[in-house]
N, CA, C and O atoms as a GROMACS GRO file, in nm:
protein
  480
    1GLN      N    1   8.530  15.924   6.012
    1GLN     CA    2   8.490  15.790   6.009
    1GLN      C    3   8.383  15.751   5.904
    1GLN      O    4   8.283  15.823   5.894
    2VAL      N    5   8.395  15.656   5.834
    2VAL     CA    6   8.311  15.614   5.722
    2VAL      C    7   8.253  15.484   5.764
    2VAL      O    8   8.321  15.393   5.811
    3GLN      N    9   8.120  15.479   5.744
    3GLN     CA   10   8.039  15.348   5.764
    3GLN      C   11   7.990  15.303   5.639
    3GLN      O   12   7.945  15.383   5.557
    4LEU      N   13   7.994  15.166   5.617
    4LEU     CA   14   7.935  15.114   5.493
    4LEU      C   15   7.856  15.003   5.540
    4LEU      O   16   7.906  14.910   5.603
    5VAL      N   17   7.714  15.014   5.505
    5VAL     CA   18   7.613  14.908   5.545
    5VAL      C   19   7.574  14.832   5.423
    5VAL      O   20   7.506  14.889   5.338
    6GLU      N   21   7.613  14.702   5.406
    6GLU     CA   22   7.568  14.627   5.299
    6GLU      C   23   7.442  14.542   5.328
    6GLU      O   24   7.414  14.510   5.444
    7SER      N   25   7.373  14.507   5.231
    7SER     CA   26   7.263  14.417   5.234
    7SER      C   27   7.237  14.359   5.100
    7SER      O   28   7.293  14.402   4.999
    8GLY      N   29   7.155  14.265   5.098
    8GLY     CA   30   7.098  14.206   4.973
    8GLY      C   31   7.156  14.062   4.943
    8GLY      O   32   7.115  13.997   4.847
    9GLY      N   33   7.247  14.017   5.023
    9GLY     CA   34   7.297  13.875   5.000
    9GLY      C   35   7.192  13.767   5.036
    9GLY      O   36   7.087  13.790   5.096
   10GLY      N   37   7.231  13.658   4.995
   10GLY     CA   38   7.134  13.547   5.024
   10GLY      C   39   7.157  13.424   4.944
   10GLY      O   40   7.262  13.414   4.880
   11LEU      N   41   7.067  13.330   4.941
   11LEU     CA   42   7.090  13.206   4.876
   11LEU      C   43   6.990  13.202   4.754
   11LEU      O   44   6.870  13.228   4.770
   12VAL      N   45   7.044  13.171   4.638
   12VAL     CA   46   6.964  13.165   4.516
   12VAL      C   47   6.998  13.045   4.435
   12VAL      O   48   7.108  12.994   4.455
   13GLN      N   49   6.920  12.994   4.349
   13GLN     CA   50   6.944  12.890   4.261
   13GLN      C   51   7.027  12.946   4.139
   13GLN      O   52   7.028  13.066   4.110
   14THR      N   53   7.089  12.858   4.077
   14THR     CA   54   7.166  12.886   3.938
   14THR      C   55   7.060  12.947   3.851
   14THR      O   56   6.948  12.901   3.834
   15GLY      N   57   7.113  13.061   3.797
   15GLY     CA   58   7.014  13.149   3.703
   15GLY      C   59   6.945  13.250   3.772
   15GLY      O   60   6.883  13.330   3.702
   16GLY      N   61   6.942  13.264   3.904
   16GLY     CA   62   6.866  13.349   3.978
   16GLY      C   63   6.932  13.480   3.981
   16GLY      O   64   7.038  13.500   3.922
   17SER      N   65   6.867  13.576   4.055
   17SER     CA   66   6.911  13.714   4.063
   17SER      C   67   6.919  13.756   4.212
   17SER      O   68   6.850  13.705   4.301
   18LEU      N   69   7.011  13.856   4.231
   18LEU     CA   70   7.012  13.920   4.364
   18LEU      C   71   7.062  14.068   4.334
   18LEU      O   72   7.126  14.096   4.233
   19ARG      N   73   7.028  14.156   4.426
   19ARG     CA   74   7.075  14.291   4.421
   19ARG      C   75   7.130  14.331   4.551
   19ARG      O   76   7.062  14.338   4.653
   20LEU      N   77   7.255  14.356   4.545
   20LEU     CA   78   7.327  14.407   4.660
   20LEU      C   79   7.326  14.548   4.674
   20LEU      O   80   7.320  14.617   4.573
   21SER      N   81   7.332  14.602   4.792
   21SER     CA   82   7.341  14.755   4.806
   21SER      C   83   7.429  14.780   4.914
   21SER      O   84   7.454  14.698   5.001
   22CYS      N   85   7.482  14.909   4.906
   22CYS     CA   86   7.581  14.940   5.013
   22CYS      C   87   7.570  15.092   5.020
   22CYS      O   88   7.597  15.165   4.925
   23ALA      N   89   7.531  15.131   5.137
   23ALA     CA   90   7.518  15.284   5.173
   23ALA      C   91   7.631  15.328   5.266
   23ALA      O   92   7.659  15.271   5.371
   24ALA      N   93   7.694  15.436   5.216
   24ALA     CA   94   7.810  15.500   5.278
   24ALA      C   95   7.751  15.626   5.366
   24ALA      O   96   7.661  15.702   5.331
   25SER      N   97   7.816  15.628   5.475
   25SER     CA   98   7.786  15.747   5.562
   25SER      C   99   7.895  15.794   5.653
   25SER      O  100   7.985  15.715   5.679
   26GLY      N  101   7.894  15.909   5.700
   26GLY     CA  102   8.003  15.951   5.791
   26GLY      C  103   8.073  16.078   5.739
   26GLY      O  104   8.008  16.165   5.680
   27SER      N  105   8.207  16.089   5.763
   27SER     CA  106   8.272  16.202   5.720
   27SER      C  107   8.317  16.191   5.577
   27SER      O  108   8.431  16.153   5.550
   28ILE      N  109   8.234  16.223   5.488
   28ILE     CA  110   8.260  16.212   5.348
   28ILE      C  111   8.232  16.341   5.277
   28ILE      O  112   8.120  16.392   5.280
   29SER      N  113   8.333  16.391   5.215
   29SER     CA  114   8.316  16.520   5.130
   29SER      C  115   8.300  16.486   4.989
   29SER      O  116   8.232  16.556   4.915
   30MET      N  117   8.363  16.377   4.949
   30MET     CA  118   8.352  16.339   4.801
   30MET      C  119   8.393  16.193   4.790
   30MET      O  120   8.489  16.149   4.853
   31ILE      N  121   8.316  16.116   4.705
   31ILE     CA  122   8.343  15.977   4.677
   31ILE      C  123   8.391  15.971   4.536
   31ILE      O  124   8.327  16.024   4.445
   32TYR      N  125   8.503  15.906   4.518
   32TYR     CA  126   8.567  15.905   4.393
   32TYR      C  127   8.526  15.777   4.315
   32TYR      O  128   8.492  15.783   4.197
   33VAL      N  129   8.533  15.656   4.391
   33VAL     CA  130   8.496  15.525   4.336
   33VAL      C  131   8.423  15.453   4.440
   33VAL      O  132   8.446  15.463   4.560
   34MET      N  133   8.337  15.383   4.388
   34MET     CA  134   8.261  15.279   4.464
   34MET      C  135   8.264  15.146   4.389
   34MET      O  136   8.268  15.140   4.266
   35GLY      N  137   8.263  15.047   4.463
   35GLY     CA  138   8.272  14.909   4.393
   35GLY      C  139   8.248  14.799   4.483
   35GLY      O  140   8.216  14.818   4.600
   36TRP      N  141   8.264  14.678   4.427
   36TRP     CA  142   8.246  14.552   4.485
   36TRP      C  143   8.356  14.453   4.473
   36TRP      O  144   8.395  14.418   4.361
   37TYR      N  145   8.411  14.403   4.588
   37TYR     CA  146   8.495  14.293   4.576
   37TYR      C  147   8.429  14.162   4.624
   37TYR      O  148   8.325  14.164   4.689
   38ARG      N  149   8.486  14.061   4.595
   38ARG     CA  150   8.444  13.932   4.645
   38ARG      C  151   8.555  13.826   4.671
   38ARG      O  152   8.658  13.819   4.603
   39GLN      N  153   8.525  13.742   4.777
   39GLN     CA  154   8.626  13.645   4.811
   39GLN      C  155   8.549  13.521   4.847
   39GLN      O  156   8.458  13.516   4.930
   40ALA      N  157   8.602  13.408   4.763
   40ALA     CA  158   8.548  13.281   4.803
   40ALA      C  159   8.650  13.207   4.883
   40ALA      O  160   8.768  13.237   4.872
   41PRO      N  161   8.613  13.116   4.961
   41PRO     CA  162   8.709  13.025   5.046
   41PRO      C  163   8.825  12.987   4.978
   41PRO      O  164   8.811  12.940   4.866
   42GLY      N  165   8.940  12.998   5.028
   42GLY     CA  166   9.067  12.947   4.969
   42GLY      C  167   9.113  13.036   4.850
   42GLY      O  168   9.210  13.001   4.783
   43LYS      N  169   9.047  13.148   4.823
   43LYS     CA  170   9.079  13.226   4.711
   43LYS      C  171   9.114  13.370   4.746
   43LYS      O  172   9.073  13.418   4.851
   44GLN      N  173   9.186  13.436   4.663
   44GLN     CA  174   9.217  13.572   4.690
   44GLN      C  175   9.091  13.664   4.668
   44GLN      O  176   8.997  13.626   4.597
   45ARG      N  177   9.091  13.776   4.726
   45ARG     CA  178   8.977  13.871   4.707
   45ARG      C  179   9.002  13.935   4.579
   45ARG      O  180   9.112  13.984   4.557
   46GLU      N  181   8.899  13.939   4.484
   46GLU     CA  182   8.907  13.991   4.362
   46GLU      C  183   8.804  14.110   4.337
   46GLU      O  184   8.695  14.113   4.395
   47LEU      N  185   8.843  14.204   4.250
   47LEU     CA  186   8.748  14.315   4.226
   47LEU      C  187   8.650  14.265   4.130
   47LEU      O  188   8.685  14.200   4.032
   48VAL      N  189   8.529  14.293   4.154
   48VAL     CA  190   8.422  14.247   4.069
   48VAL      C  191   8.383  14.360   3.980
   48VAL      O  192   8.380  14.342   3.858
   49ALA      N  193   8.352  14.483   4.035
   49ALA     CA  194   8.314  14.588   3.953
   49ALA      C  195   8.332  14.732   4.027
   49ALA      O  196   8.320  14.745   4.149
   50THR      N  197   8.359  14.825   3.950
   50THR     CA  198   8.373  14.965   4.019
   50THR      C  199   8.296  15.057   3.930
   50THR      O  200   8.262  15.027   3.815
   51ILE      N  201   8.267  15.181   3.994
   51ILE     CA  202   8.204  15.278   3.920
   51ILE      C  203   8.253  15.405   3.977
   51ILE      O  204   8.267  15.420   4.098
   52SER      N  205   8.280  15.496   3.888
   52SER     CA  206   8.329  15.631   3.920
   52SER      C  207   8.242  15.721   3.859
   52SER      O  208   8.138  15.677   3.809
   53ALA      N  209   8.269  15.851   3.853
   53ALA     CA  210   8.184  15.956   3.805
   53ALA      C  211   8.139  15.934   3.644
   53ALA      O  212   8.027  15.966   3.603
   54ASP      N  213   8.238  15.879   3.565
   54ASP     CA  214   8.204  15.872   3.445
   54ASP      C  215   8.244  15.730   3.376
   54ASP      O  216   8.259  15.723   3.254
   55SER      N  217   8.258  15.631   3.453
   55SER     CA  218   8.291  15.499   3.391
   55SER      C  219   8.256  15.387   3.494
   55SER      O  220   8.249  15.408   3.616
   56THR      N  221   8.236  15.262   3.432
   56THR     CA  222   8.227  15.144   3.509
   56THR      C  223   8.317  15.048   3.454
   56THR      O  224   8.348  15.060   3.336
   57ASN      N  225   8.368  14.944   3.528
   57ASN     CA  226   8.442  14.840   3.475
   57ASN      C  227   8.397  14.709   3.552
   57ASN      O  228   8.338  14.715   3.660
   58TYR      N  229   8.430  14.596   3.491
   58TYR     CA  230   8.385  14.466   3.544
   58TYR      C  231   8.494  14.368   3.525
   58TYR      O  232   8.570  14.382   3.430
   59VAL      N  233   8.507  14.265   3.612
   59VAL     CA  234   8.586  14.146   3.590
   59VAL      C  235   8.514  14.071   3.468
   59VAL      O  236   8.392  14.064   3.455
   60ASP      N  237   8.603  14.019   3.388
   60ASP     CA  238   8.538  13.937   3.274
   60ASP      C  239   8.434  13.843   3.304
   60ASP      O  240   8.340  13.830   3.226
   61SER      N  241   8.444  13.777   3.406
   61SER     CA  242   8.361  13.671   3.443
   61SER      C  243   8.217  13.713   3.478
   61SER      O  244   8.131  13.625   3.487
   62VAL      N  245   8.184  13.848   3.498
   62VAL     CA  246   8.067  13.876   3.533
   62VAL      C  247   8.006  13.984   3.420
   62VAL      O  248   7.892  14.029   3.432
   63LYS      N  249   8.086  14.018   3.319
   63LYS     CA  250   8.036  14.099   3.221
   63LYS      C  251   7.910  14.041   3.150
   63LYS      O  252   7.907  13.923   3.117
   64GLY      N  253   7.808  14.126   3.126
   64GLY     CA  254   7.688  14.083   3.069
   64GLY      C  255   7.588  14.026   3.176
   64GLY      O  256   7.470  14.009   3.145
   65ARG      N  257   7.628  14.000   3.287
   65ARG     CA  258   7.531  13.946   3.394
   65ARG      C  259   7.527  14.043   3.504
   65ARG      O  260   7.419  14.056   3.562
   66PHE      N  261   7.627  14.111   3.541
   66PHE     CA  262   7.626  14.204   3.660
   66PHE      C  263   7.612  14.356   3.619
   66PHE      O  264   7.667  14.395   3.517
   67THR      N  265   7.547  14.430   3.689
   67THR     CA  266   7.543  14.571   3.661
   67THR      C  267   7.561  14.646   3.788
   67THR      O  268   7.489  14.630   3.887
   68ILE      N  269   7.665  14.734   3.782
   68ILE     CA  270   7.695  14.831   3.900
   68ILE      C  271   7.637  14.968   3.862
   68ILE      O  272   7.645  15.018   3.749
   69SER      N  273   7.573  15.028   3.973
   69SER     CA  274   7.516  15.160   3.963
   69SER      C  275   7.531  15.216   4.101
   69SER      O  276   7.561  15.151   4.202
   70ARG      N  277   7.502  15.355   4.092
   70ARG     CA  278   7.509  15.424   4.219
   70ARG      C  279   7.413  15.541   4.223
   70ARG      O  280   7.378  15.597   4.119
   71ASP      N  281   7.373  15.576   4.338
   71ASP     CA  282   7.272  15.678   4.370
   71ASP      C  283   7.360  15.794   4.453
   71ASP      O  284   7.376  15.782   4.574
   72ASN      N  285   7.410  15.898   4.385
   72ASN     CA  286   7.504  15.986   4.451
   72ASN      C  287   7.434  16.063   4.554
   72ASN      O  288   7.499  16.112   4.646
   73ALA      N  289   7.292  16.079   4.545
   73ALA     CA  290   7.231  16.151   4.656
   73ALA      C  291   7.230  16.078   4.776
   73ALA      O  292   7.232  16.137   4.884
   74LYS      N  293   7.226  15.950   4.768
   74LYS     CA  294   7.231  15.860   4.886
   74LYS      C  295   7.355  15.794   4.922
   74LYS      O  296   7.361  15.713   5.016
   75ASN      N  297   7.461  15.828   4.846
   75ASN     CA  298   7.595  15.761   4.862
   75ASN      C  299   7.576  15.621   4.866
   75ASN      O  300   7.623  15.555   4.959
   76THR      N  301   7.510  15.566   4.774
   76THR     CA  302   7.483  15.419   4.775
   76THR      C  303   7.517  15.359   4.641
   76THR      O  304   7.490  15.419   4.537
   77VAL      N  305   7.578  15.240   4.643
   77VAL     CA  306   7.617  15.170   4.534
   77VAL      C  307   7.538  15.039   4.529
   77VAL      O  308   7.500  14.984   4.632
   78TYR      N  309   7.515  14.990   4.403
   78TYR     CA  310   7.434  14.867   4.393
   78TYR      C  311   7.506  14.772   4.302
   78TYR      O  312   7.594  14.814   4.226
   79LEU      N  313   7.474  14.646   4.308
   79LEU     CA  314   7.524  14.552   4.226
   79LEU      C  315   7.418  14.452   4.190
   79LEU      O  316   7.392  14.355   4.261
   80GLN      N  317   7.356  14.482   4.072
   80GLN     CA  318   7.250  14.392   4.022
   80GLN      C  319   7.316  14.262   3.964
   80GLN      O  320   7.396  14.274   3.872
   81MET      N  321   7.285  14.136   4.016
   81MET     CA  322   7.356  14.028   3.977
   81MET      C  323   7.248  13.926   3.917
   81MET      O  324   7.163  13.872   3.988
   82ASN      N  325   7.258  13.906   3.780
   82ASN     CA  326   7.162  13.826   3.714
   82ASN      C  327   7.242  13.691   3.657
   82ASN      O  328   7.364  13.683   3.643
   83ILE      N  329   7.158  13.603   3.631
   83ILE     CA  330   7.202  13.471   3.577
   83ILE      C  331   7.325  13.421   3.663
   83ILE      O  332   7.433  13.399   3.609
   84LEU      N  333   7.305  13.404   3.786
   84LEU     CA  334   7.400  13.379   3.877
   84LEU      C  335   7.434  13.233   3.863
   84LEU      O  336   7.354  13.147   3.826
   85LYS      N  337   7.563  13.215   3.896
   85LYS     CA  338   7.637  13.077   3.870
   85LYS      C  339   7.690  13.036   3.996
   85LYS      O  340   7.709  13.120   4.084
   86PRO      N  341   7.717  12.911   4.014
   86PRO     CA  342   7.787  12.860   4.142
   86PRO      C  343   7.914  12.936   4.164
   86PRO      O  344   7.946  12.981   4.274
   87GLU      N  345   7.982  12.948   4.058
   87GLU     CA  346   8.110  13.007   4.083
   87GLU      C  347   8.111  13.168   4.129
   87GLU      O  348   8.214  13.231   4.154
   88ASP      N  349   7.984  13.217   4.133
   88ASP     CA  350   7.964  13.356   4.187
   88ASP      C  351   7.960  13.345   4.342
   88ASP      O  352   7.968  13.448   4.410
   89THR      N  353   7.947  13.226   4.399
   89THR     CA  354   7.936  13.211   4.549
   89THR      C  355   8.053  13.262   4.616
   89THR      O  356   8.163  13.216   4.588
   90ALA      N  357   8.039  13.368   4.716
   90ALA     CA  358   8.145  13.430   4.771
   90ALA      C  359   8.090  13.535   4.876
   90ALA      O  360   7.971  13.565   4.881
   91VAL      N  361   8.181  13.585   4.955
   91VAL     CA  362   8.127  13.692   5.034
   91VAL      C  363   8.165  13.826   4.966
   91VAL      O  364   8.281  13.848   4.931
   92TYR      N  365   8.069  13.910   4.948
   92TYR     CA  366   8.092  14.028   4.867
   92TYR      C  367   8.113  14.159   4.961
   92TYR      O  368   8.038  14.189   5.053
   93TYR      N  369   8.218  14.225   4.924
   93TYR     CA  370   8.251  14.334   5.004
   93TYR      C  371   8.235  14.466   4.940
   93TYR      O  372   8.294  14.484   4.834
   94CYS      N  373   8.160  14.565   4.994
   94CYS     CA  374   8.157  14.700   4.925
   94CYS      C  375   8.275  14.768   4.941
   94CYS      O  376   8.338  14.755   5.046
   95TYR      N  377   8.317  14.846   4.843
   95TYR     CA  378   8.439  14.933   4.859
   95TYR      C  379   8.407  15.077   4.815
   95TYR      O  380   8.334  15.106   4.720
   96VAL      N  381   8.472  15.163   4.897
   96VAL     CA  382   8.450  15.315   4.879
   96VAL      C  383   8.582  15.383   4.878
   96VAL      O  384   8.658  15.364   4.973
   97ASN      N  385   8.616  15.458   4.784
   97ASN     CA  386   8.733  15.553   4.799
   97ASN      C  387   8.688  15.688   4.801
   97ASN      O  388   8.625  15.735   4.707
   98SER      N  389   8.719  15.759   4.911
   98SER     CA  390   8.651  15.886   4.945
   98SER      C  391   8.743  15.977   5.020
   98SER      O  392   8.841  15.937   5.083
   99ARG      N  393   8.704  16.107   5.009
   99ARG     CA  394   8.786  16.212   5.076
   99ARG      C  395   8.714  16.253   5.200
   99ARG      O  396   8.595  16.284   5.194
  100SER      N  397   8.784  16.256   5.316
  100SER     CA  398   8.729  16.282   5.439
  100SER      C  399   8.691  16.431   5.448
  100SER      O  400   8.774  16.515   5.413
  101SER      N  401   8.567  16.466   5.495
  101SER     CA  402   8.523  16.598   5.529
  101SER      C  403   8.589  16.656   5.652
  101SER      O  404   8.591  16.778   5.668
  102LEU      N  405   8.643  16.571   5.738
  102LEU     CA  406   8.713  16.613   5.853
  102LEU      C  407   8.859  16.652   5.835
  102LEU      O  408   8.904  16.756   5.884
  103TYR      N  409   8.937  16.562   5.758
  103TYR     CA  410   9.073  16.589   5.744
  103TYR      C  411   9.128  16.603   5.608
  103TYR      O  412   9.247  16.626   5.588
  104GLY      N  413   9.034  16.587   5.506
  104GLY     CA  414   9.085  16.594   5.372
  104GLY      C  415   9.154  16.497   5.311
  104GLY      O  416   9.189  16.508   5.193
  105SER      N  417   9.182  16.384   5.392
  105SER     CA  418   9.260  16.276   5.340
  105SER      C  419   9.168  16.185   5.249
  105SER      O  420   9.046  16.186   5.264
  106VAL      N  421   9.232  16.107   5.156
  106VAL     CA  422   9.161  16.016   5.070
  106VAL      C  423   9.182  15.879   5.126
  106VAL      O  424   9.297  15.840   5.148
  107ASN      N  425   9.076  15.801   5.153
  107ASN     CA  426   9.090  15.669   5.217
  107ASN      C  427   9.006  15.572   5.138
  107ASN      O  428   8.916  15.604   5.061
  108ASN      N  429   9.046  15.445   5.167
  108ASN     CA  430   8.971  15.327   5.125
  108ASN      C  431   8.898  15.262   5.235
  108ASN      O  432   8.948  15.247   5.347
  109TYR      N  433   8.775  15.221   5.201
  109TYR     CA  434   8.701  15.156   5.309
  109TYR      C  435   8.629  15.030   5.246
  109TYR      O  436   8.593  15.026   5.128
  110TRP      N  437   8.613  14.931   5.332
  110TRP     CA  438   8.533  14.814   5.299
  110TRP      C  439   8.426  14.776   5.388
  110TRP      O  440   8.441  14.788   5.509
  111GLY      N  441   8.315  14.729   5.336
  111GLY     CA  442   8.201  14.691   5.412
  111GLY      C  443   8.230  14.566   5.498
  111GLY      O  444   8.342  14.516   5.497
  112GLN      N  445   8.136  14.519   5.567
  112GLN     CA  446   8.144  14.402   5.645
  112GLN      C  447   8.137  14.273   5.571
  112GLN      O  448   8.170  14.166   5.623
  113GLY      N  449   8.093  14.285   5.448
  113GLY     CA  450   8.069  14.159   5.365
  113GLY      C  451   7.923  14.098   5.372
  113GLY      O  452   7.858  14.094   5.477
  114THR      N  453   7.883  14.056   5.264
  114THR     CA  454   7.757  13.982   5.263
  114THR      C  455   7.763  13.860   5.186
  114THR      O  456   7.820  13.858   5.077
  115GLN      N  457   7.708  13.756   5.236
  115GLN     CA  458   7.728  13.628   5.176
  115GLN      C  459   7.624  13.604   5.062
  115GLN      O  460   7.503  13.618   5.075
  116VAL      N  461   7.691  13.566   4.945
  116VAL     CA  462   7.613  13.523   4.823
  116VAL      C  463   7.635  13.382   4.805
  116VAL      O  464   7.750  13.339   4.792
  117THR      N  465   7.528  13.300   4.802
  117THR     CA  466   7.553  13.152   4.779
  117THR      C  467   7.450  13.127   4.654
  117THR      O  468   7.335  13.169   4.643
  118VAL      N  469   7.522  13.052   4.568
  118VAL     CA  470   7.445  13.010   4.439
  118VAL      C  471   7.446  12.859   4.433
  118VAL      O  472   7.550  12.800   4.405
  119SER      N  473   7.328  12.793   4.459
  119SER     CA  474   7.320  12.652   4.453
  119SER      C  475   7.311  12.592   4.312
  119SER      O  476   7.261  12.657   4.221
  120SER      N  477   7.356  12.479   4.295
  120SER     CA  478   7.351  12.405   4.156
  120SER      C  479   7.210  12.357   4.138
  120SER      O  480   7.178  12.296   4.036
   0.00000   0.00000   0.00000
């Protein structure tokens, strides 16, 4: 079993910054990909950013403003969000693709979500 604990959401004004963090724990032998999804009311969940061992990628709308990083020793992924806009308002979900230390299977996990609200 893998647990993902998210933190860092909140309310900020347009142009402000937040840093989200997500710590993974449990039966993990290897993490292949970590990332962040977001979902606004009435919209589909979209992939915001991912990070693997050798690459990162971002949805076009956040390029130049958001930075994803990870601390492998802590199994933690971060999302630094700068120059926030009202359209960034959403619930942000941490994502981990990992191999189980118990069964060897590769699985996807999502965190509980943290609310990010950007006021005009």
